[in-house]
Tab-separated table of N, CA, C and O in Angstrom:
chain	number	residue	atom	x	y	z
A	292	UNK	N	-6.911	26.509	24.099
A	292	UNK	CA	-7.460	25.807	22.959
A	292	UNK	C	-6.463	25.917	21.805
A	292	UNK	O	-5.934	26.971	21.540
A	293	UNK	N	-6.229	24.823	21.121
A	293	UNK	CA	-5.300	24.838	19.993
A	293	UNK	C	-6.074	24.912	18.681
A	293	UNK	O	-7.240	24.545	18.604
A	294	UNK	N	-5.404	25.396	17.667
A	294	UNK	CA	-6.030	25.495	16.350
A	294	UNK	C	-5.734	24.245	15.552
A	294	UNK	O	-4.836	23.471	15.876
A	295	UNK	N	-6.461	24.055	14.460
A	295	UNK	CA	-6.248	22.899	13.590
A	295	UNK	C	-4.832	22.916	13.042
A	295	UNK	O	-4.190	21.871	12.905
A	296	UNK	N	-4.303	24.098	12.720
A	296	UNK	CA	-2.951	24.204	12.173
A	296	UNK	C	-1.912	23.715	13.170
A	296	UNK	O	-0.899	23.144	12.790
A	297	UNK	N	-2.154	23.909	14.458
A	297	UNK	CA	-1.212	23.461	15.474
A	297	UNK	C	-1.232	21.944	15.634
A	297	UNK	O	-0.287	21.346	16.110
A	298	UNK	N	-2.316	21.297	15.250
A	298	UNK	CA	-2.466	19.852	15.426
A	298	UNK	C	-2.051	19.039	14.208
A	298	UNK	O	-2.112	17.826	14.237
A	299	UNK	N	-1.654	19.680	13.146
A	299	UNK	CA	-1.260	18.939	11.947
A	299	UNK	C	0.250	18.802	11.906
A	299	UNK	O	0.981	19.661	12.370
A	300	UNK	N	0.706	17.701	11.351
A	300	UNK	CA	2.151	17.510	11.191
A	300	UNK	C	2.529	17.888	9.764
A	300	UNK	O	1.696	17.924	8.871
A	301	UNK	N	3.789	18.175	9.574
A	301	UNK	CA	4.281	18.500	8.236
A	301	UNK	C	4.175	17.268	7.354
A	301	UNK	O	4.185	16.133	7.837
A	302	UNK	N	4.083	17.487	6.052
A	302	UNK	CA	3.980	16.384	5.101
A	302	UNK	C	5.116	15.403	5.321
A	302	UNK	O	6.266	15.785	5.437
A	303	UNK	N	4.803	14.125	5.406
A	303	UNK	CA	5.814	13.093	5.560
A	303	UNK	C	6.166	12.771	6.997
A	303	UNK	O	6.941	11.871	7.256
A	304	UNK	N	5.598	13.492	7.957
A	304	UNK	CA	5.921	13.244	9.352
A	304	UNK	C	4.906	12.358	10.059
A	304	UNK	O	5.095	12.014	11.206
A	305	UNK	N	3.852	11.981	9.391
A	305	UNK	CA	2.824	11.166	10.018
A	305	UNK	C	3.169	9.691	9.966
A	305	UNK	O	4.193	9.284	9.438
A	306	UNK	N	2.327	8.889	10.523
A	306	UNK	CA	2.503	7.436	10.501
A	306	UNK	C	1.155	6.797	10.212
A	306	UNK	O	0.111	7.320	10.602
A	307	UNK	N	1.183	5.674	9.528
A	307	UNK	CA	-0.023	4.914	9.252
A	307	UNK	C	0.184	3.511	9.782
A	307	UNK	O	1.189	2.871	9.482
A	308	UNK	N	-0.742	3.061	10.580
A	308	UNK	CA	-0.694	1.691	11.086
A	308	UNK	C	-1.985	1.016	10.676
A	308	UNK	O	-3.074	1.539	10.925
A	309	UNK	N	-1.858	-0.116	10.007
A	309	UNK	CA	-3.025	-0.858	9.546
A	309	UNK	C	-3.122	-2.137	10.363
A	309	UNK	O	-2.166	-2.899	10.428
A	310	UNK	N	-4.267	-2.355	10.980
A	310	UNK	CA	-4.491	-3.569	11.757
A	310	UNK	C	-5.768	-4.226	11.259
A	310	UNK	O	-6.814	-3.573	11.199
A	311	UNK	N	-5.649	-5.483	10.867
A	311	UNK	CA	-6.818	-6.244	10.408
A	311	UNK	C	-6.696	-7.669	10.910
A	311	UNK	O	-5.599	-8.161	11.150
A	312	UNK	N	-7.797	-8.357	11.019
A	312	UNK	CA	-7.815	-9.770	11.371
A	312	UNK	C	-8.413	-10.516	10.187
A	312	UNK	O	-9.486	-10.160	9.691
A	313	UNK	N	-7.681	-11.510	9.696
A	313	UNK	CA	-8.124	-12.286	8.539
A	313	UNK	C	-8.298	-13.746	8.934
A	313	UNK	O	-7.505	-14.282	9.701
A	314	UNK	N	-9.307	-14.375	8.383
A	314	UNK	CA	-9.512	-15.798	8.577
A	314	UNK	C	-8.714	-16.529	7.504
A	314	UNK	O	-9.271	-17.075	6.554
A	315	UNK	N	-7.396	-16.480	7.633
A	315	UNK	CA	-6.492	-17.076	6.662
A	315	UNK	C	-5.176	-17.384	7.354
A	315	UNK	O	-4.842	-16.753	8.362
A	316	UNK	N	-4.421	-18.331	6.811
A	316	UNK	CA	-3.112	-18.610	7.418
A	316	UNK	C	-2.211	-17.382	7.360
A	316	UNK	O	-2.211	-16.629	6.386
A	317	UNK	N	-1.438	-17.179	8.419
A	317	UNK	CA	-0.548	-16.027	8.523
A	317	UNK	C	0.380	-15.923	7.310
A	317	UNK	O	0.594	-14.833	6.784
A	318	UNK	N	0.918	-17.051	6.857
A	318	UNK	CA	1.849	-17.042	5.720
A	318	UNK	C	1.171	-16.529	4.450
A	318	UNK	O	1.785	-15.814	3.650
A	319	UNK	N	-0.087	-16.870	4.255
A	319	UNK	CA	-0.813	-16.406	3.068
A	319	UNK	C	-1.076	-14.904	3.134
A	319	UNK	O	-0.944	-14.194	2.128
A	320	UNK	N	-1.419	-14.387	4.307
A	320	UNK	CA	-1.636	-12.944	4.470
A	320	UNK	C	-0.326	-12.198	4.219
A	320	UNK	O	-0.294	-11.181	3.530
A	321	UNK	N	0.775	-12.713	4.763
A	321	UNK	CA	2.090	-12.103	4.538
A	321	UNK	C	2.391	-12.065	3.041
A	321	UNK	O	2.819	-11.050	2.509
A	322	UNK	N	2.151	-13.168	2.346
A	322	UNK	CA	2.413	-13.238	0.914
A	322	UNK	C	1.538	-12.239	0.142
A	322	UNK	O	2.004	-11.599	-0.804
A	323	UNK	N	0.296	-12.082	0.554
A	323	UNK	CA	-0.612	-11.143	-0.123
A	323	UNK	C	-0.098	-9.710	-0.051
A	323	UNK	O	-0.337	-8.912	-0.954
A	324	UNK	N	0.631	-9.372	1.026
A	324	UNK	CA	1.160	-8.027	1.212
A	324	UNK	C	2.580	-7.860	0.706
A	324	UNK	O	3.065	-6.737	0.580
A	325	UNK	N	3.293	-8.949	0.451
A	325	UNK	CA	4.713	-8.838	0.104
A	325	UNK	C	5.070	-9.372	-1.277
A	325	UNK	O	6.166	-9.104	-1.758
A	326	UNK	N	4.204	-10.112	-1.910
A	326	UNK	CA	4.439	-10.631	-3.258
A	326	UNK	C	3.757	-9.689	-4.256
A	326	UNK	O	2.538	-9.540	-4.235
A	327	UNK	N	4.538	-9.061	-5.112
A	327	UNK	CA	3.981	-8.032	-6.005
A	327	UNK	C	2.904	-8.580	-6.938
A	327	UNK	O	1.910	-7.902	-7.200
A	328	UNK	N	3.071	-9.793	-7.437
A	328	UNK	CA	2.046	-10.358	-8.330
A	328	UNK	C	0.739	-10.587	-7.589
A	328	UNK	O	-0.342	-10.346	-8.128
A	329	UNK	N	0.850	-11.040	-6.347
A	329	UNK	CA	-0.353	-11.276	-5.563
A	329	UNK	C	-1.018	-9.959	-5.157
A	329	UNK	O	-2.234	-9.815	-5.248
A	330	UNK	N	-0.195	-9.000	-4.730
A	330	UNK	CA	-0.741	-7.710	-4.306
A	330	UNK	C	-1.447	-7.001	-5.462
A	330	UNK	O	-2.488	-6.355	-5.269
A	331	UNK	N	-0.904	-7.109	-6.655
A	331	UNK	CA	-1.501	-6.457	-7.824
A	331	UNK	C	-2.917	-6.962	-8.099
A	331	UNK	O	-3.713	-6.267	-8.721
A	332	UNK	N	-3.245	-8.146	-7.611
A	332	UNK	CA	-4.570	-8.724	-7.860
A	332	UNK	C	-5.658	-8.139	-6.964
A	332	UNK	O	-6.836	-8.212	-7.307
A	333	UNK	N	-5.281	-7.570	-5.812
A	333	UNK	CA	-6.313	-7.128	-4.877
A	333	UNK	C	-6.185	-5.686	-4.405
A	333	UNK	O	-7.150	-5.114	-3.896
A	334	UNK	N	-5.026	-5.060	-4.553
A	334	UNK	CA	-4.797	-3.743	-3.965
A	334	UNK	C	-5.570	-2.653	-4.698
A	334	UNK	O	-5.638	-2.650	-5.918
A	335	UNK	N	-6.110	-1.716	-3.964
A	335	UNK	CA	-6.769	-0.551	-4.544
A	335	UNK	C	-8.279	-0.647	-4.525
A	335	UNK	O	-8.860	-1.643	-4.107
A	336	UNK	N	-8.915	0.407	-4.979
A	336	UNK	CA	-10.380	0.454	-4.997
A	336	UNK	C	-10.980	-0.570	-5.962
A	336	UNK	O	-10.315	-1.041	-6.888
A	337	UNK	N	-12.233	-0.866	-5.745
A	337	UNK	CA	-12.977	-1.786	-6.599
A	337	UNK	C	-12.953	-1.285	-8.047
A	337	UNK	O	-13.057	-0.082	-8.287
A	338	UNK	N	-12.763	-2.194	-8.976
A	338	UNK	CA	-12.739	-1.941	-10.421
A	338	UNK	C	-11.454	-1.274	-10.897
A	338	UNK	O	-11.376	-0.850	-12.042
A	339	UNK	N	-10.463	-1.154	-10.042
A	339	UNK	CA	-9.151	-0.653	-10.442
A	339	UNK	C	-8.233	-1.837	-10.717
A	339	UNK	O	-8.420	-2.919	-10.159
A	340	UNK	N	-7.245	-1.638	-11.566
A	340	UNK	CA	-6.207	-2.630	-11.797
A	340	UNK	C	-4.871	-2.020	-11.394
A	340	UNK	O	-4.780	-0.817	-11.132
A	341	UNK	N	-3.852	-2.848	-11.353
A	341	UNK	CA	-2.516	-2.397	-10.971
A	341	UNK	C	-1.510	-2.869	-12.022
A	341	UNK	O	-0.861	-3.894	-11.842
A	342	UNK	N	-1.370	-2.133	-13.130
A	342	UNK	CA	-0.431	-2.560	-14.167
A	342	UNK	C	1.023	-2.498	-13.712
A	342	UNK	O	1.870	-3.181	-14.288
A	343	UNK	N	1.313	-1.722	-12.679
A	343	UNK	CA	2.654	-1.672	-12.095
A	343	UNK	C	2.523	-1.922	-10.603
A	343	UNK	O	1.760	-1.242	-9.920
A	344	UNK	N	3.249	-2.922	-10.115
A	344	UNK	CA	3.283	-3.213	-8.685
A	344	UNK	C	4.680	-3.738	-8.377
A	344	UNK	O	5.003	-4.874	-8.693
A	345	UNK	N	5.488	-2.882	-7.788
A	345	UNK	CA	6.875	-3.229	-7.469
A	345	UNK	C	7.091	-3.069	-5.972
A	345	UNK	O	6.817	-2.003	-5.415
A	346	UNK	N	7.571	-4.119	-5.331
A	346	UNK	CA	7.781	-4.116	-3.894
A	346	UNK	C	9.182	-4.623	-3.576
A	346	UNK	O	9.593	-5.667	-4.058
A	347	UNK	N	9.906	-3.891	-2.774
A	347	UNK	CA	11.193	-4.325	-2.233
A	347	UNK	C	11.013	-4.315	-0.719
A	347	UNK	O	11.320	-3.329	-0.041
A	348	UNK	N	10.451	-5.405	-0.213
A	348	UNK	CA	9.974	-5.458	1.163
A	348	UNK	C	11.138	-5.708	2.130
A	348	UNK	O	11.469	-6.845	2.460
A	349	UNK	N	11.760	-4.614	2.535
A	349	UNK	CA	12.834	-4.609	3.543
A	349	UNK	C	12.976	-3.165	3.998
A	349	UNK	O	12.578	-2.251	3.273
A	350	UNK	N	13.477	-2.943	5.181
A	350	UNK	CA	13.676	-1.559	5.611
A	350	UNK	C	14.531	-0.798	4.591
A	350	UNK	O	15.592	-1.269	4.175
A	351	UNK	N	14.020	0.330	4.135
A	351	UNK	CA	14.689	1.118	3.105
A	351	UNK	C	14.290	0.733	1.697
A	351	UNK	O	14.602	1.432	0.738
A	352	UNK	N	13.576	-0.383	1.545
A	352	UNK	CA	13.114	-0.832	0.229
A	352	UNK	C	11.987	0.041	-0.281
A	352	UNK	O	11.245	0.652	0.484
A	353	UNK	N	11.847	0.089	-1.581
A	353	UNK	CA	10.847	0.968	-2.197
A	353	UNK	C	9.586	0.220	-2.602
A	353	UNK	O	9.610	-0.972	-2.864
A	354	UNK	N	8.522	0.982	-2.669
A	354	UNK	CA	7.198	0.518	-3.078
A	354	UNK	C	6.751	1.419	-4.216
A	354	UNK	O	6.845	2.648	-4.100
A	355	UNK	N	6.324	0.835	-5.316
A	355	UNK	CA	5.795	1.620	-6.444
A	355	UNK	C	4.597	0.873	-7.007
A	355	UNK	O	4.708	-0.271	-7.426
A	356	UNK	N	3.465	1.531	-6.984
A	356	UNK	CA	2.233	0.955	-7.532
A	356	UNK	C	1.579	2.006	-8.409
A	356	UNK	O	1.517	3.177	-8.054
A	357	UNK	N	1.126	1.578	-9.573
A	357	UNK	CA	0.320	2.442	-10.430
A	357	UNK	C	-1.055	1.792	-10.523
A	357	UNK	O	-1.194	0.696	-11.065
A	358	UNK	N	-2.043	2.470	-9.937
A	358	UNK	CA	-3.422	1.985	-10.010
A	358	UNK	C	-4.077	2.611	-11.236
A	358	UNK	O	-3.923	3.805	-11.472
A	359	UNK	N	-4.778	1.805	-11.998
A	359	UNK	CA	-5.481	2.304	-13.180
A	359	UNK	C	-6.979	2.225	-12.916
A	359	UNK	O	-7.533	1.162	-12.640
A	360	UNK	N	-7.619	3.370	-13.021
A	360	UNK	CA	-9.053	3.433	-12.784
A	360	UNK	C	-9.857	2.934	-13.961
A	360	UNK	O	-9.347	2.795	-15.071
A	361	UNK	N	-11.131	2.665	-13.749
A	361	UNK	CA	-11.994	2.197	-14.826
A	361	UNK	C	-12.120	3.222	-15.954
A	361	UNK	O	-12.470	2.878	-17.077
A	362	UNK	N	-11.785	4.489	-15.659
A	362	UNK	CA	-11.830	5.535	-16.679
A	362	UNK	C	-10.538	5.595	-17.493
A	362	UNK	O	-10.394	6.422	-18.388
A	363	UNK	N	-9.551	4.716	-17.156
A	363	UNK	CA	-8.295	4.682	-17.885
A	363	UNK	C	-7.205	5.560	-17.306
A	363	UNK	O	-6.062	5.512	-17.755
A	364	UNK	N	-7.530	6.384	-16.315
A	364	UNK	CA	-6.523	7.243	-15.692
A	364	UNK	C	-5.633	6.434	-14.755
A	364	UNK	O	-6.097	5.516	-14.076
A	365	UNK	N	-4.350	6.788	-14.716
A	365	UNK	CA	-3.381	6.143	-13.843
A	365	UNK	C	-3.156	6.986	-12.597
A	365	UNK	O	-3.095	8.213	-12.657
A	366	UNK	N	-3.011	6.297	-11.467
A	366	UNK	CA	-2.794	6.941	-10.182
A	366	UNK	C	-1.553	6.311	-9.544
A	366	UNK	O	-1.638	5.260	-8.908
A	367	UNK	N	-0.385	6.943	-9.735
A	367	UNK	CA	0.852	6.378	-9.187
A	367	UNK	C	0.990	6.609	-7.684
A	367	UNK	O	0.493	7.596	-7.150
A	368	UNK	N	1.657	5.671	-7.052
A	368	UNK	CA	1.904	5.752	-5.617
A	368	UNK	C	3.316	5.240	-5.353
A	368	UNK	O	3.704	4.205	-5.894
A	369	UNK	N	4.085	5.968	-4.572
A	369	UNK	CA	5.439	5.571	-4.218
A	369	UNK	C	5.598	5.629	-2.712
A	369	UNK	O	4.933	6.409	-2.038
A	370	UNK	N	6.504	4.819	-2.202
A	370	UNK	CA	6.787	4.853	-0.774
A	370	UNK	C	8.071	4.115	-0.463
A	370	UNK	O	8.691	3.508	-1.354
A	371	UNK	N	8.450	4.177	0.789
A	371	UNK	CA	9.633	3.479	1.283
A	371	UNK	C	9.227	2.719	2.544
A	371	UNK	O	8.574	3.276	3.421
A	372	UNK	N	9.616	1.471	2.626
A	372	UNK	CA	9.364	0.686	3.830
A	372	UNK	C	10.356	1.136	4.907
A	372	UNK	O	11.560	1.082	4.712
A	373	UNK	N	9.840	1.577	6.038
A	373	UNK	CA	10.695	1.949	7.154
A	373	UNK	C	10.907	0.780	8.094
A	373	UNK	O	11.940	0.673	8.736
A	374	UNK	N	9.892	-0.048	8.203
A	374	UNK	CA	9.955	-1.180	9.123
A	374	UNK	C	9.147	-2.316	8.515
A	374	UNK	O	8.092	-2.090	7.944
A	375	UNK	N	9.666	-3.511	8.623
A	375	UNK	CA	8.945	-4.673	8.081
A	375	UNK	C	8.855	-5.728	9.172
A	375	UNK	O	9.821	-6.000	9.849
């Protein structure tokens, strides 16, 4: 039997794969995920805004989003695209 500690990976070693089916043209879905102005309109929890949304959608490109909660607090998020 293994312990929970043995089953966890070190920070940054995991992977996230998102799969969804949308009733929309493929080009529009791609644009929603790759155009910073469009992404800023929908990304994040309900009632949050995105005053900063920067996307460099290419392998090695950076992602920077600052989500602002209804309470006025900012929640920054950074990442790097490994594969597009």
